Tab-separated table of C-alpha atoms in Angstrom:
chain	number	residue	atom	x	y	z
A	251	LEU	CA	-10.664	67.234	-47.422
A	252	GLN	CA	-8.435	65.342	-50.107
A	253	LYS	CA	-8.695	65.743	-53.751
A	254	PRO	CA	-9.944	62.619	-55.627
A	255	ASN	CA	-6.677	61.289	-57.413
A	256	LEU	CA	-7.975	58.241	-60.619
A	257	LYS	CA	-5.003	56.989	-60.150
A	258	ALA	CA	-5.174	55.814	-56.650
A	259	LEU	CA	-7.730	54.393	-57.789
A	260	ASN	CA	-5.767	52.093	-60.034
A	261	LEU	CA	-8.232	51.981	-62.859
A	262	GLY	CA	-6.360	49.645	-64.670
A	263	LEU	CA	-6.069	47.216	-62.706
A	264	THR	CA	-2.054	46.208	-62.488
A	265	GLU	CA	1.191	47.759	-63.014
A	266	CYS	CA	2.378	45.090	-64.998
A	267	LYS	CA	1.729	46.231	-68.367
A	268	LEU	CA	1.993	43.065	-70.395
A	269	LEU	CA	-1.019	41.984	-68.528
A	270	ARG	CA	-2.820	45.879	-68.341
A	271	TRP	CA	-2.959	45.756	-72.129
A	272	GLY	CA	-4.211	41.763	-71.873
A	273	LEU	CA	-7.323	42.930	-69.962
A	274	LEU	CA	-8.023	45.580	-71.598
A	275	ILE	CA	-7.689	43.900	-75.024
A	276	TYR	CA	-10.131	41.800	-73.773
A	277	PHE	CA	-12.464	43.234	-72.485
A	278	GLY	CA	-12.070	45.872	-75.575
A	279	LEU	CA	-12.614	42.601	-77.464
A	280	LEU	CA	-16.350	41.777	-75.725
A	281	LEU	CA	-17.489	45.390	-75.260
A	282	LEU	CA	-16.314	45.409	-79.622
A	283	ALA	CA	-18.975	42.033	-79.829
A	284	ASP	CA	-21.785	43.350	-77.417
A	285	VAL	CA	-21.799	46.723	-79.715
A	286	ALA	CA	-21.922	44.327	-82.679
A	287	LEU	CA	-25.157	42.852	-81.155
A	288	PHE	CA	-27.121	46.062	-80.277
A	289	PRO	CA	-28.291	46.511	-83.884
A	290	ALA	CA	-30.079	42.689	-83.463
A	291	ASP	CA	-31.173	42.717	-80.341
A	292	HIS	CA	-31.003	46.167	-78.351
A	293	GLY	CA	-31.870	44.902	-74.436
A	294	GLU	CA	-29.983	41.798	-74.862
A	295	ALA	CA	-26.604	44.333	-75.631
A	296	LEU	CA	-27.487	47.016	-72.764
A	297	LYS	CA	-27.821	43.970	-70.766
A	298	ALA	CA	-24.260	42.109	-72.095
A	299	LEU	CA	-22.627	45.686	-71.260
A	300	PHE	CA	-24.041	46.033	-68.251
A	301	VAL	CA	-23.247	42.600	-67.161
A	302	LEU	CA	-19.503	43.080	-68.866
A	303	LEU	CA	-19.569	46.196	-66.554
A	304	THR	CA	-20.921	45.074	-63.156
A	305	GLU	CA	-19.951	41.627	-63.231
A	306	GLU	CA	-16.897	41.577	-65.000
A	307	TYR	CA	-14.766	44.470	-64.894
A	308	PHE	CA	-15.616	45.585	-61.209
A	309	MET	CA	-15.668	42.674	-59.812
A	310	VAL	CA	-12.016	42.519	-61.023
A	311	TRP	CA	-11.274	45.213	-59.529
A	312	LEU	CA	-12.976	44.931	-56.528
A	313	LEU	CA	-10.691	41.625	-56.010
A	314	THR	CA	-7.544	43.521	-56.896
A	315	LEU	CA	-8.687	46.450	-54.440
A	316	ILE	CA	-8.673	43.636	-51.769
A	317	LEU	CA	-6.677	41.163	-52.415
A	318	ASP	CA	-3.569	43.376	-52.667
A	319	THR	CA	-0.678	41.408	-50.789
A	320	ARG	CA	0.387	37.610	-51.272
A	321	LYS	CA	-0.818	36.678	-47.959
A	322	LYS	CA	-4.521	37.732	-47.941
A	323	LEU	CA	-4.521	36.288	-52.010
A	324	LEU	CA	-3.562	33.049	-50.267
A	325	THR	CA	-5.906	33.413	-47.172
A	326	ALA	CA	-8.519	34.110	-49.812
A	327	LEU	CA	-7.752	30.885	-52.082
A	328	ARG	CA	-7.240	28.958	-48.688
A	329	THR	CA	-10.409	29.391	-47.747
A	330	LEU	CA	-12.035	28.653	-51.055
A	331	THR	CA	-10.443	25.450	-50.831
A	332	LEU	CA	-11.725	24.502	-47.508
A	333	ALA	CA	-15.269	25.272	-48.594
A	334	SER	CA	-15.096	23.871	-51.922
A	335	GLY	CA	-14.201	20.601	-49.302
A	336	CYS	CA	-17.777	21.643	-47.773
A	337	VAL	CA	-19.514	22.082	-50.920
A	338	SER	CA	-18.059	18.479	-52.402
A	339	LEU	CA	-18.640	16.839	-49.131
A	340	ILE	CA	-22.569	17.632	-49.352
A	341	ALA	CA	-22.437	16.800	-52.670
A	342	ILE	CA	-21.595	13.505	-51.852
A	343	VAL	CA	-24.003	12.953	-49.235
A	344	GLY	CA	-27.138	14.131	-51.679
A	345	CYS	CA	-25.537	11.752	-54.745
A	346	ILE	CA	-25.810	8.821	-51.598
A	347	PHE	CA	-29.187	9.774	-50.518
A	348	ASN	CA	-30.454	10.494	-54.128
A	349	VAL	CA	-31.361	14.344	-53.936
A	350	ASN	CA	-29.479	16.923	-54.379
A	351	PRO	CA	-29.707	19.714	-50.671
A	352	PHE	CA	-28.687	22.459	-52.890
A	353	HIS	CA	-32.040	22.824	-54.360
A	354	TRP	CA	-33.149	23.153	-50.777
A	355	LEU	CA	-31.902	26.857	-51.112
A	356	ASN	CA	-34.377	27.952	-53.859
A	357	THR	CA	-34.572	31.377	-52.769
A	358	VAL	CA	-35.628	33.133	-56.138
A	359	GLU	CA	-38.441	34.059	-58.141
A	360	ARG	CA	-36.750	33.477	-61.757
A	361	GLU	CA	-36.232	30.669	-63.408
A	362	MET	CA	-32.773	28.717	-62.784
A	363	LEU	CA	-31.151	25.771	-63.615
A	364	MET	CA	-32.072	23.197	-61.428
A	365	THR	CA	-32.585	20.095	-62.517
A	366	THR	CA	-31.253	16.103	-61.582
A	367	TYR	CA	-29.260	14.751	-63.964
A	368	TYR	CA	-28.784	11.040	-63.628
A	369	ARG	CA	-26.465	8.656	-65.940
A	370	LEU	CA	-26.232	4.717	-65.603
A	371	GLY	CA	-28.863	4.779	-62.573
A	372	VAL	CA	-26.771	7.462	-60.075
A	373	LEU	CA	-27.643	11.068	-59.338
A	374	ARG	CA	-24.957	13.279	-60.591
A	375	ALA	CA	-23.527	15.417	-58.373
A	376	GLU	CA	-23.677	18.827	-58.993
A	377	ALA	CA	-23.968	21.029	-55.673
A	378	GLY	CA	-25.484	24.542	-56.325
A	379	PHE	CA	-23.675	24.997	-59.700
A	380	GLY	CA	-26.708	24.111	-61.718
A	381	HIS	CA	-25.293	21.179	-64.013
A	382	PRO	CA	-22.533	18.331	-63.029
A	383	VAL	CA	-20.144	19.271	-65.600
A	384	TYR	CA	-19.574	22.786	-64.302
A	385	PHE	CA	-19.057	21.435	-60.668
A	386	GLY	CA	-16.734	18.935	-62.279
A	387	ALA	CA	-14.939	21.530	-63.621
A	388	PHE	CA	-14.883	23.414	-60.690
A	389	CYS	CA	-13.278	19.849	-58.464
A	390	ALA	CA	-10.719	19.783	-61.110
A	391	VAL	CA	-9.879	23.178	-60.785
A	392	MET	CA	-9.213	23.089	-56.851
A	393	VAL	CA	-7.358	19.956	-57.050
A	394	PRO	CA	-3.629	22.071	-57.851
A	395	LEU	CA	-4.961	24.293	-55.078
A	396	HIS	CA	-4.942	21.935	-52.530
A	397	MET	CA	-1.464	20.493	-53.473
A	398	TYR	CA	-0.299	24.048	-53.341
A	399	PHE	CA	-1.122	24.164	-49.568
A	400	ILE	CA	-0.437	20.102	-49.077
A	401	GLU	CA	2.880	21.122	-50.005
A	402	HIS	CA	3.488	24.300	-48.881
A	403	SER	CA	1.953	23.604	-45.319
A	404	ASP	CA	4.439	23.223	-42.311
A	405	ALA	CA	1.702	21.437	-40.075
A	406	ARG	CA	0.899	18.285	-40.404
A	407	TRP	CA	-3.022	18.798	-39.045
A	408	GLN	CA	-2.863	21.375	-42.266
A	409	ARG	CA	-1.503	18.986	-44.869
A	410	LEU	CA	-4.402	16.253	-43.766
A	411	LEU	CA	-7.024	18.825	-43.439
A	412	PHE	CA	-5.534	19.843	-47.419
A	413	SER	CA	-5.639	16.147	-48.159
A	414	GLY	CA	-8.941	15.197	-47.090
A	415	THR	CA	-10.564	18.065	-48.811
A	416	MET	CA	-9.026	17.559	-52.244
A	417	SER	CA	-10.035	13.399	-51.705
A	418	LEU	CA	-13.877	15.067	-51.322
A	419	ASN	CA	-12.885	16.894	-54.377
A	420	LEU	CA	-11.897	13.556	-56.581
A	421	VAL	CA	-14.738	12.156	-55.248
A	422	SER	CA	-17.379	14.759	-56.151
A	423	LEU	CA	-15.627	14.664	-59.854
A	424	LEU	CA	-15.465	10.794	-60.152
A	425	LEU	CA	-19.603	11.318	-58.856
A	426	SER	CA	-20.228	14.353	-61.224
A	427	ASN	CA	-20.074	11.966	-63.954
A	428	SER	CA	-18.417	14.819	-66.237
A	429	ARG	CA	-16.578	13.198	-68.859
A	430	GLY	CA	-14.652	16.438	-69.771
A	431	SER	CA	-13.782	17.721	-66.408
């Protein structure tokens, strides 16, 4: 049996001092805002602290543990870009048939943002993001990743695949009719 070592867990998330201090300041400011909210609304403040700890810090921590090499990171990003192409294709088909197929996946018992938005008589693509603006921002963020993989792919079929998924993302971005994105 080995003695547990806290340093081995790398709770600071990174060895880079600048990045570590940036993350510490970010999480510290969020913690300060949640503590300041505590006198006004105890329940909401505790919920925000729980979300900060579980959904933000632990998620980043787990990602740094899992994606610890460049190869793993590129594989995860490649998977994300290909999945975004699939989501875009479903969103485009949904716009053509005037239905959001992701609304059929409503399996929760709580209220979620699942409304349909129209602009100029056309259904706005939103996929499973709950609002076209969020989906449009996702599509816009994915385009540079697609461009990176198109540029750094060796095989012609890979360049064509990433070009196709980037095209699907651009069409989805236009169909989301999100002016900000």
